[in-house]
XYZ file of C-alpha atoms in Angstrom:
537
model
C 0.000 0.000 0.000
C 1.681 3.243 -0.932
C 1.114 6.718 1.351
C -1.496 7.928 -1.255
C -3.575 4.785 -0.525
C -3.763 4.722 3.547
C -6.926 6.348 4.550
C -5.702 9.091 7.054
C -4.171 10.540 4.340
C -7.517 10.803 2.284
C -9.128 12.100 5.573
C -7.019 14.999 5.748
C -8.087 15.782 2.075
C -11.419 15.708 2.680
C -11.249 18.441 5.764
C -9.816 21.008 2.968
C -12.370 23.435 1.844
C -10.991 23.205 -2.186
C -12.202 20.621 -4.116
C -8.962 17.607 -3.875
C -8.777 14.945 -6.042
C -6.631 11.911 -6.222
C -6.388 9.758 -9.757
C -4.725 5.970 -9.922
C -3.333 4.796 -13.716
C -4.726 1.480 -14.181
C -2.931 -1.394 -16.044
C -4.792 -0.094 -18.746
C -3.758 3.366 -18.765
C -6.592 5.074 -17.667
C -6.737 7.237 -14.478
C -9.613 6.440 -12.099
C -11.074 8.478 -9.650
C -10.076 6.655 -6.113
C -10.997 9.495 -3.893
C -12.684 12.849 -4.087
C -12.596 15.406 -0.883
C -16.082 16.040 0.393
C -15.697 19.575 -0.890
C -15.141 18.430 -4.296
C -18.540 16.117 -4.330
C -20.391 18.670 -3.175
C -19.462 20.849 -6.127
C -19.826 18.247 -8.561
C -23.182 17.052 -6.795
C -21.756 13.531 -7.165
C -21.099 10.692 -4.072
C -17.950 9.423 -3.484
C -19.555 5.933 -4.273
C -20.635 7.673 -7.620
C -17.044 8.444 -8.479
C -14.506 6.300 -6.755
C -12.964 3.857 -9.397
C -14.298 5.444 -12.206
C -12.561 7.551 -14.951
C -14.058 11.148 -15.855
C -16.119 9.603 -19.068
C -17.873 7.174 -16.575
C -18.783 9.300 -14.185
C -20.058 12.442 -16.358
C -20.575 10.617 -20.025
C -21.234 12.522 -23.177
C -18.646 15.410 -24.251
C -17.979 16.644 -21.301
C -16.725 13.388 -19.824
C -15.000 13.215 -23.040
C -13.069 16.161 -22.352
C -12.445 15.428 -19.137
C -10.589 11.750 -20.089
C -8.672 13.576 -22.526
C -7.221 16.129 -20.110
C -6.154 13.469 -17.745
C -4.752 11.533 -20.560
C -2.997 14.450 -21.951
C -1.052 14.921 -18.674
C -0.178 11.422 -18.343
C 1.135 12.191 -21.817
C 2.908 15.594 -21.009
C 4.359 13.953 -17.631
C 4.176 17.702 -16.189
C 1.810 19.827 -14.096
C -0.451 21.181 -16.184
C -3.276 23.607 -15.438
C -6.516 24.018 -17.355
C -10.152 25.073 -17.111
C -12.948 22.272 -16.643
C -16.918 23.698 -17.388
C -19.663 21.235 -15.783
C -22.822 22.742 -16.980
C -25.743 22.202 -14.593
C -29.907 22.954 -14.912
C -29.628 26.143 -14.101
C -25.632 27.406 -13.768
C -22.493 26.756 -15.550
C -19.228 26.207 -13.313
C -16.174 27.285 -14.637
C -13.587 25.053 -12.531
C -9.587 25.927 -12.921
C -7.697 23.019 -12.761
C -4.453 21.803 -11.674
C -3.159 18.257 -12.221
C 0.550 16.765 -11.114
C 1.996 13.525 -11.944
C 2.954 11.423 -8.994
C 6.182 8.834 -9.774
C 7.052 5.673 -7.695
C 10.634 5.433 -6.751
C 10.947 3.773 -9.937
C 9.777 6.693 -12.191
C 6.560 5.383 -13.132
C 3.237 7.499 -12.823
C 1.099 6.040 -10.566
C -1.202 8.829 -9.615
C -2.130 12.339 -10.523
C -2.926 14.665 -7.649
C -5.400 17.164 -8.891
C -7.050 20.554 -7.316
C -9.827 22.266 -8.867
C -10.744 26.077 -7.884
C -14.421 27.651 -8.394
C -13.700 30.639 -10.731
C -17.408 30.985 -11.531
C -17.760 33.897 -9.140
C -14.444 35.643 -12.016
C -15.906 34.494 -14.744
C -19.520 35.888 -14.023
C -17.822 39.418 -13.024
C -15.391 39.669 -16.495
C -18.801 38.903 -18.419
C -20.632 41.435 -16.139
C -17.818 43.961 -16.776
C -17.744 43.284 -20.654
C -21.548 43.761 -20.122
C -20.938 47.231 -18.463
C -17.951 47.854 -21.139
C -20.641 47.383 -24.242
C -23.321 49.476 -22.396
C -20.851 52.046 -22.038
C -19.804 52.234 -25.599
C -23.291 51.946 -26.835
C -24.510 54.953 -24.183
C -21.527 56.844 -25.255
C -22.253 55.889 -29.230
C -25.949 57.380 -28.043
C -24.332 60.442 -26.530
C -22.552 61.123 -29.716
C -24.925 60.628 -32.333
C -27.330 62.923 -30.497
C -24.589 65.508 -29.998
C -23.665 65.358 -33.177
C -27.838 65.521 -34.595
C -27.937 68.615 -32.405
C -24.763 69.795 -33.371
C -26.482 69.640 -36.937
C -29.911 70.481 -35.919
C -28.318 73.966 -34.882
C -25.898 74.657 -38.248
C -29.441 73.857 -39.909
C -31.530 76.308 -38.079
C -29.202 79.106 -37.461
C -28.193 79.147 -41.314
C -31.518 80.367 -42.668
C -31.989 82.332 -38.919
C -29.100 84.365 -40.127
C -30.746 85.669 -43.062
C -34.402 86.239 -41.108
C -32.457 88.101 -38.619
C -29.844 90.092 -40.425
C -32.370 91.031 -43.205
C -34.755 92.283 -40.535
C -32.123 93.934 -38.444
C -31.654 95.718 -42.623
C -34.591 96.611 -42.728
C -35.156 98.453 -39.543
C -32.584 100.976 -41.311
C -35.361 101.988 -44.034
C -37.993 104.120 -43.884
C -40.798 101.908 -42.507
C -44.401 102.629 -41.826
C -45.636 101.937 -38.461
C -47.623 98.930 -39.776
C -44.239 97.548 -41.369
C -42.372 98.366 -38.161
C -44.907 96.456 -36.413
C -44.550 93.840 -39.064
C -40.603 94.114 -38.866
C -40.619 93.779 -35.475
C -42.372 90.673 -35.133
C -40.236 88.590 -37.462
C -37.471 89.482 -35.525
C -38.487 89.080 -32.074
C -40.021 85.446 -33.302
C -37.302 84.563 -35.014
C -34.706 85.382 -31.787
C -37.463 82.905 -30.115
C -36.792 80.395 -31.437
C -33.137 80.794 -31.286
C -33.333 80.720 -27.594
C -35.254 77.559 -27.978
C -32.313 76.391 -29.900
C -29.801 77.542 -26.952
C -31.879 76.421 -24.287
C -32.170 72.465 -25.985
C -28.124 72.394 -26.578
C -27.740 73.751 -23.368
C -29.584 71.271 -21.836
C -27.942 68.398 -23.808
C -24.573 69.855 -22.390
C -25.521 69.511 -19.431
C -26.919 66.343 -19.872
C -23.695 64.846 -21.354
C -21.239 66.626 -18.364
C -19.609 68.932 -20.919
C -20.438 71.749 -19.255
C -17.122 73.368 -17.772
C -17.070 75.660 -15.454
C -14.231 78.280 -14.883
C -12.435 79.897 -11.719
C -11.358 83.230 -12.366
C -12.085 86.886 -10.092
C -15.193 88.308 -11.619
C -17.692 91.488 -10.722
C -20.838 89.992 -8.859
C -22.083 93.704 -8.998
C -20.914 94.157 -12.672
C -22.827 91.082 -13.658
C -26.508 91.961 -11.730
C -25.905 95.387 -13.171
C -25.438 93.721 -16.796
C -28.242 91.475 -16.732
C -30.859 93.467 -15.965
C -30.015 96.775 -17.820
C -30.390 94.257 -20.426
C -33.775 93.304 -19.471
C -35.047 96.221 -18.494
C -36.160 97.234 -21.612
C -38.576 94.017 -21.526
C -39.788 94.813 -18.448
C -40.294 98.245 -19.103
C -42.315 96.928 -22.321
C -44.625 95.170 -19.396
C -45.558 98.126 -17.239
C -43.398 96.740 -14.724
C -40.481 98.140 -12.368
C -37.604 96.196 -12.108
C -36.094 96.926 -8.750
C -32.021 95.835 -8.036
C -31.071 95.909 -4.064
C -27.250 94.703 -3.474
C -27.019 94.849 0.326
C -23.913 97.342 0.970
C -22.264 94.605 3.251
C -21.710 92.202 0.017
C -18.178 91.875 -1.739
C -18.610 93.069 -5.008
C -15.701 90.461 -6.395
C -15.913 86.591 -5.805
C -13.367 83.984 -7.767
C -16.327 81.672 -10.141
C -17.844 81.519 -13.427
C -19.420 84.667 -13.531
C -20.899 83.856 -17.097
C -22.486 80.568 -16.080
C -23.812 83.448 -12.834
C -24.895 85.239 -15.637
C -26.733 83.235 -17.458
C -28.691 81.535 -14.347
C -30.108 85.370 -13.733
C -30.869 85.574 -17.263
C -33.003 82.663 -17.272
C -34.877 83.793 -13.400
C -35.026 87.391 -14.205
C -36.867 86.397 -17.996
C -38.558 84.103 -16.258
C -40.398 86.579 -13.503
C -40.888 89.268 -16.402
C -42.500 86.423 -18.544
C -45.228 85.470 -15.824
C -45.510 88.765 -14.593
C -48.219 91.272 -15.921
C -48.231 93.970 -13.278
C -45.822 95.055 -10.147
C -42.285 94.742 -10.158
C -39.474 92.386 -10.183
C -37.112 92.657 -7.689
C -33.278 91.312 -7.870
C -31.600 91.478 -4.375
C -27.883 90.430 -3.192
C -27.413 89.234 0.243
C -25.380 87.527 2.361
C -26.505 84.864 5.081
C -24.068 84.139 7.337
C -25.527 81.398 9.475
C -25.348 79.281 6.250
C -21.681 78.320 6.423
C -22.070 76.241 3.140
C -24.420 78.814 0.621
C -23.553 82.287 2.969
C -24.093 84.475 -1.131
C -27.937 84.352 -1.640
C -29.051 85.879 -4.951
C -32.883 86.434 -5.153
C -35.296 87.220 -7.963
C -39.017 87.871 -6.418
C -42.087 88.960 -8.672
C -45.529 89.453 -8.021
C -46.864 87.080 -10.879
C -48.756 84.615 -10.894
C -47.141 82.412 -8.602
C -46.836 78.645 -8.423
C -49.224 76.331 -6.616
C -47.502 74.372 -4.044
C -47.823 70.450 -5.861
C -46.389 72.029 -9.075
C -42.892 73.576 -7.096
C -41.574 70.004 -6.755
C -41.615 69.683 -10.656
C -40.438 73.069 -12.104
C -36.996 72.225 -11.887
C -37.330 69.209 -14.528
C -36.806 69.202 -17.981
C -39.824 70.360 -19.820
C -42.067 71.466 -17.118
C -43.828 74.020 -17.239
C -46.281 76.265 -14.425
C -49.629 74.711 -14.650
C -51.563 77.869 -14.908
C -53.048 79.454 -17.736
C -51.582 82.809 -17.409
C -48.396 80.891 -17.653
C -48.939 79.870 -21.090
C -49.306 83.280 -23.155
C -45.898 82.947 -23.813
C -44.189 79.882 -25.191
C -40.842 78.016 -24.001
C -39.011 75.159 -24.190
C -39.554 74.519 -20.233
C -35.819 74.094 -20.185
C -34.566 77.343 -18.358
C -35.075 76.465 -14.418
C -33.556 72.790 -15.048
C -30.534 74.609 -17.099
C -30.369 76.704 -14.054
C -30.880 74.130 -11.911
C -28.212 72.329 -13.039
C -25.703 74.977 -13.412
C -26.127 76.073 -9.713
C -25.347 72.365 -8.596
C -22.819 72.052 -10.940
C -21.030 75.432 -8.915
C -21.345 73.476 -5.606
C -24.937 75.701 -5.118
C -28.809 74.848 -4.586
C -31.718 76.952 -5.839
C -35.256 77.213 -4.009
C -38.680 78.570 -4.870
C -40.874 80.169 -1.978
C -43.985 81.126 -3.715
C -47.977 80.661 -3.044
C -50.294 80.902 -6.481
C -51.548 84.085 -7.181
C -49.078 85.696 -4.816
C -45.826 85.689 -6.924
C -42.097 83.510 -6.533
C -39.246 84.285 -5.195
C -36.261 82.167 -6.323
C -32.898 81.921 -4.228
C -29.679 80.806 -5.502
C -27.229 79.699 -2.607
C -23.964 79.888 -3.280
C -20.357 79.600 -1.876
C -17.765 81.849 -3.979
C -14.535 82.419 -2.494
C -14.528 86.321 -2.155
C -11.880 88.221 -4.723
C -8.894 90.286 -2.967
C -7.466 93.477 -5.011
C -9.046 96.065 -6.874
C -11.789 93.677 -7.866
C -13.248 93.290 -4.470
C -15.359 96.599 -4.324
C -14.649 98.039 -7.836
C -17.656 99.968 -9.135
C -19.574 98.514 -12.351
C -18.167 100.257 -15.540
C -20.509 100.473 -18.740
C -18.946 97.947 -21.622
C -17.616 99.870 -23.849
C -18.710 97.441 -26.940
C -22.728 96.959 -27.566
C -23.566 93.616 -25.691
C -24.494 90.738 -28.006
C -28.051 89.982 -28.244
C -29.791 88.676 -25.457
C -31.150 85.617 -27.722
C -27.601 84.506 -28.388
C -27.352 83.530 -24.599
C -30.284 81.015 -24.282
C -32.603 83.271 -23.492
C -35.947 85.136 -25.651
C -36.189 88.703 -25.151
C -38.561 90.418 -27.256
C -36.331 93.543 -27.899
C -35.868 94.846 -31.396
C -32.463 95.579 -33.187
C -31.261 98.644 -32.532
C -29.928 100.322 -36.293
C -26.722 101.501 -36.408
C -26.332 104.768 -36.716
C -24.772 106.078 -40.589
C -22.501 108.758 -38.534
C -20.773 105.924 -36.509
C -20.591 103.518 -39.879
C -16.848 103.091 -40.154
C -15.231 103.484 -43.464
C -13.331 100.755 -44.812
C -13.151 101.936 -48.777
C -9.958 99.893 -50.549
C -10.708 97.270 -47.962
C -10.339 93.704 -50.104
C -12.863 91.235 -48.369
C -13.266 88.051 -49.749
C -16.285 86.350 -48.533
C -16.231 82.532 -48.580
C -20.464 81.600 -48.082
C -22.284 79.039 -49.658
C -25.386 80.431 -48.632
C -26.790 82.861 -51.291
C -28.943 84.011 -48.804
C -25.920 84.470 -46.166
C -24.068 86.508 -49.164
C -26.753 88.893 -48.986
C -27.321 89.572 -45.857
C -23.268 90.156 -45.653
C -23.351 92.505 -48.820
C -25.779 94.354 -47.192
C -24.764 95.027 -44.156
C -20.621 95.917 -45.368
C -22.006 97.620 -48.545
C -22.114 100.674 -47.042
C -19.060 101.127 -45.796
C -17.307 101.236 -49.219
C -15.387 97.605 -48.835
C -14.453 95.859 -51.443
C -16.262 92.652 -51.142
C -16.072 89.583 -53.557
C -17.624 86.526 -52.898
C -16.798 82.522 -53.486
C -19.433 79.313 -52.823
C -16.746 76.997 -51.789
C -13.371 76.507 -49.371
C -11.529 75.318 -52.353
C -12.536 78.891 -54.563
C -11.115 80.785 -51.605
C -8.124 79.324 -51.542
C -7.519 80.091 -55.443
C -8.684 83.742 -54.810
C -6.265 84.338 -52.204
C -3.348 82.889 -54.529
C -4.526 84.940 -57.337
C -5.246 88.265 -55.942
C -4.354 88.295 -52.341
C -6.947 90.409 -50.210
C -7.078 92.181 -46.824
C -9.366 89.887 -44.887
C -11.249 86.535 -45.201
C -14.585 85.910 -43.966
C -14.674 82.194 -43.849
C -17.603 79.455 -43.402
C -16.804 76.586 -42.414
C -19.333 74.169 -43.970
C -19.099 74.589 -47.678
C -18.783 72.211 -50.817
C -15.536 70.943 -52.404
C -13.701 72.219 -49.695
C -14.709 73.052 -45.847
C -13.782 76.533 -44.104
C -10.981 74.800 -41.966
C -9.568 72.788 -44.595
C -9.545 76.136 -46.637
C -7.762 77.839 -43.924
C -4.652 75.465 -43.150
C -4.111 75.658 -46.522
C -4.165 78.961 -47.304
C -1.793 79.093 -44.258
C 0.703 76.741 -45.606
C 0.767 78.461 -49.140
C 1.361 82.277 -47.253
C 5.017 79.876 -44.834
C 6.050 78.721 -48.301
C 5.377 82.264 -50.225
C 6.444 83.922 -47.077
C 3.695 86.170 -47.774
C 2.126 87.806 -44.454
C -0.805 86.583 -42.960
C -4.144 87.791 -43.837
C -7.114 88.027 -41.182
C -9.409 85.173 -41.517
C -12.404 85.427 -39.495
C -15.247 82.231 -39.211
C -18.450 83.198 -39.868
C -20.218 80.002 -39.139
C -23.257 78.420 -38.213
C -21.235 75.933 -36.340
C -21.484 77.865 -32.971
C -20.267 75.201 -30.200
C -17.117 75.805 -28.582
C -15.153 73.188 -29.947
C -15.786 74.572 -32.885
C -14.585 77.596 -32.221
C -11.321 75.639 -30.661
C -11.049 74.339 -34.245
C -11.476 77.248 -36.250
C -8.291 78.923 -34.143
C -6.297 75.551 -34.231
C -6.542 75.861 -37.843
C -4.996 78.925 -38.090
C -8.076 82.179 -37.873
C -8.031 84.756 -36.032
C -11.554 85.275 -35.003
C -14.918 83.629 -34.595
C -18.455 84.885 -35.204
C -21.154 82.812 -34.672
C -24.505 83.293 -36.999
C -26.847 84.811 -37.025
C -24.623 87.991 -36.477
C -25.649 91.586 -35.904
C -24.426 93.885 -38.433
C -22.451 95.280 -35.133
C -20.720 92.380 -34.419
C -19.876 91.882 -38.042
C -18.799 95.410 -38.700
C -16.495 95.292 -35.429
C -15.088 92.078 -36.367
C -14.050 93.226 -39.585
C -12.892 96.679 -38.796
C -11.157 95.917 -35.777
């Protein structure tokens, strides 16, 4: 009897926890089972009497007992350890067993036996497949993410394209002698069409946010200076309304805090239009305080109205994504019911919270809590200064504010006569819209339908400035640009101004545009301000 046949020895196996296993070659070359650990039957759901002097075909059958024989046999063969992984397939699971057989030898070198120990890896296997799981779900949510950024990416080129010409060519017309029925007319078009590019703003906003591509920025900026911005520029609105719009800044305050002032900005936007909008009479009042038993939100920026206030079961549900106040008053004026879950968002996203307080038919007031380190220097109590350039229109910032263009005066129309533009627009449209609004002051403009035209232009004729689309046939704006770039090293001819003028209005594209080698970046639709500073500047 050798040591691997007395029965303490086989006792000692069977108190392990791992599944032990102890094979005998027969005469006949095969390796029978003559003992199994207790662990090991229980994970096979066989007996010892089911197993013991059997080989792995007689005890499981069919392919897998098959397989089984032939691993055995193939270590006999190798006359090594060898390790491999064993699958037993039962009702209702799969185990995934790994496997690790060594030859015994008698002092003669003969096998005799093969030790074997078998490890559960079940539990591995079933997290890999749950992580390739997680792995494909992730690449198919992030496919998801793209293909909607990119139809909304398209969605806005689309829109804005043709929203450029409704805009610029009423913007035109406000400098011609107009009846009041046409101004009334006039008027209309323009405030619906900067609607509906709010609408625009507000959904890409939202799918921003959505996606976690919002970044914010640290920098010292004007608390003061911003309230003071926002609602000179929606004062005219309210004034429109019959209503007062009121601005208290408690004296105590810091006027400078270290934040993203714009992202600040463009969560009063959104409150500020939003009390005008459901106000009809009273005031709007936007006060600046400081609480400082509220060691986490101690800045508090309010926006009360005396509208029509919100009924207590719809406050929970304002802050969503496409709600709306459930009143009829509410409704005169249309909206994407995006701007309190941008804002929403946006204030969480700065480490803040935002509350409502109102009663219905007694008006809202919304807080903003916030925590902004307070700015040292000059910045801390620096007095708001005008801007010196005419702010960008209101619409272009996510929000609708029924305010007409303002025309630009003929005395302050700079003169650019001998000025060689070449304008590189697709859009015939577009074209005219440009023409007329740098007609008048005596440039030189010629215009080209595609990248690939502009480029041949500039290597005929040279010019003094580019205004370049970006989506074009033949040849794209950026395309267009790198090489006219590369042709001005190799000529060492001086670089010419190339400014995008693009429906393409995300901020990556902008990044691309000044990777590729322009200078500027003007998003469309464009007033003939912006365009004329752009180009004269």
């Amino acid at each position: 009897m050798t040591e691997l046949d007395f029965p303490g020895y086989f006792e000692l196996l069977n108190a392990l926890p791992t599944t032990v296993f102890v094979l005998k070659i027969g005469e006949d070359g095969l390796p029978r089972y003559v003992m199994m650990n207790q662990a090991g039957c229980d994970l096979v759901k066989r007996s010892p009497e089911e197993i013991v002097g059997k080989t792995a075909y007689e005890i499981y059958g069919g392919a897998m007992g098959d397989r089984a024989l032939g691993k055995h046999l193939g270590v006999i063969e190798a006359a090594k350890t060898t390790t491999y992984m064993a699958v037993i397939p039962f009702p209702k699971k799969v185990l995934d067993l790994r496997t690790t057989l060594t030859p015994v030898f008698d002092e003669t070198g003969v096998m005799t036996h093969l030790i074997g120990l078998s490890i559960d890896v079940t539990p591995e296997r079933e997290r890999d497949e749950a992580l390739e799981l997680t792995r494909i779900a992730k690449e198919k949510a992030e496919e998801a993410s793209m293909a909607k950024e990119r139809f909304l990416a398209n969605m806005s080129h689309e829109i804005r394209t043709p929203m450029n010409g409704i805009l610029g060519m009423s913007e035109l017309m406000q400098e011609t002698g107009l009846s009041p029925q046409q101004q009334l007319y006039s008027d209309t078009i323009h405030n619906s069409a900067s609607a509906l590019l709010g609408i625009v703003n507000d959904v890409l906003d939202f799918s921003k946010i959505q996606a976690e591509k919002v970044s914010l920025v640290e920098e010292p900026f004007s608390l003061l200076q911003v309230i003071m911005e926002v609602t000179t520029l929606l004062s005219t609105r309210a004034e429109g309304k019959g209503l007062v719009l009121h601005t208290d800044y408690a004296p105590m305050v810091p006027h400078g805090f270290v934040g993203d002032g714009k992202r600040v900005r463009q969560v009063l936007l959104n409150l500020i239009g939003n009390a005008i909008k459901f106000t009809e009479k009273g005031h709007i009042t936007v006060s600046v305080t400081q609480d400082m038993g509220d060691a986490l939100h101690p800045l508090v920026l309010s926006v009360a109205d005396t509208g029509v206030g919100i009924a207590p079961e719809a406050q929970k549900e304002i802050f969503a994504a496409f709600e709306q106040v459930d009143n009829p008053a509410a409704h005169r004026e249309d909206g994407t019911g995006l701007g309190l879950a941008i804002s929403k968002a946006l204030v969480e996203r700065m480490g803040g919270v935002i509350s409502v307080t109102s009663a219905e038919g007694a008006g809202a007031t919304f807080d903003v809590r916030l925590n902004f380190p307070e700015a040292k220097g000059a910045l801390s109590n620096a007095q708001p200064t005008a801007s010196k350039q005419p702010a960008p229109p209101a619409s272009r910032r996510g929000i609708d504010v029924d305010v007409a263009p303002v025309p630009l005066p003929v005395a302050d129309m700079p003169s650019l006569t001998g000025l060689k533009i070449l304008i590189a627009e697709d859009n015939r449209t577009n074209q005219l819209v440009v023409s007329k609004m740098l007609g008048p002051t005596g440039a030189d403009l010629r215009f080209v339908p595609d990248g690939q035209q502009a480029v041949d232009a500039y290597k005929a004729g040279g010019c003094d400035l580019i205004l370049m689309d970006l989506s074009m046939p033949v040849l794209g704006g950026l395309e267009a640009t790198r090489q006219i770039r590369a042709f001005e090293k190799d000529a060492a001819r001086p670089a010419c101004k190339i400014i995008a003028v693009t429906a393409n209005a995300q901020p990556s594209d902008a990044k691309a545009c000044l990777e590729a080698g322009m200078d500027e970046f003007l998003s469309k639709p464009f007033r003939k301000c912006e365009l004329i500073s752009a180009v004269a500047s």
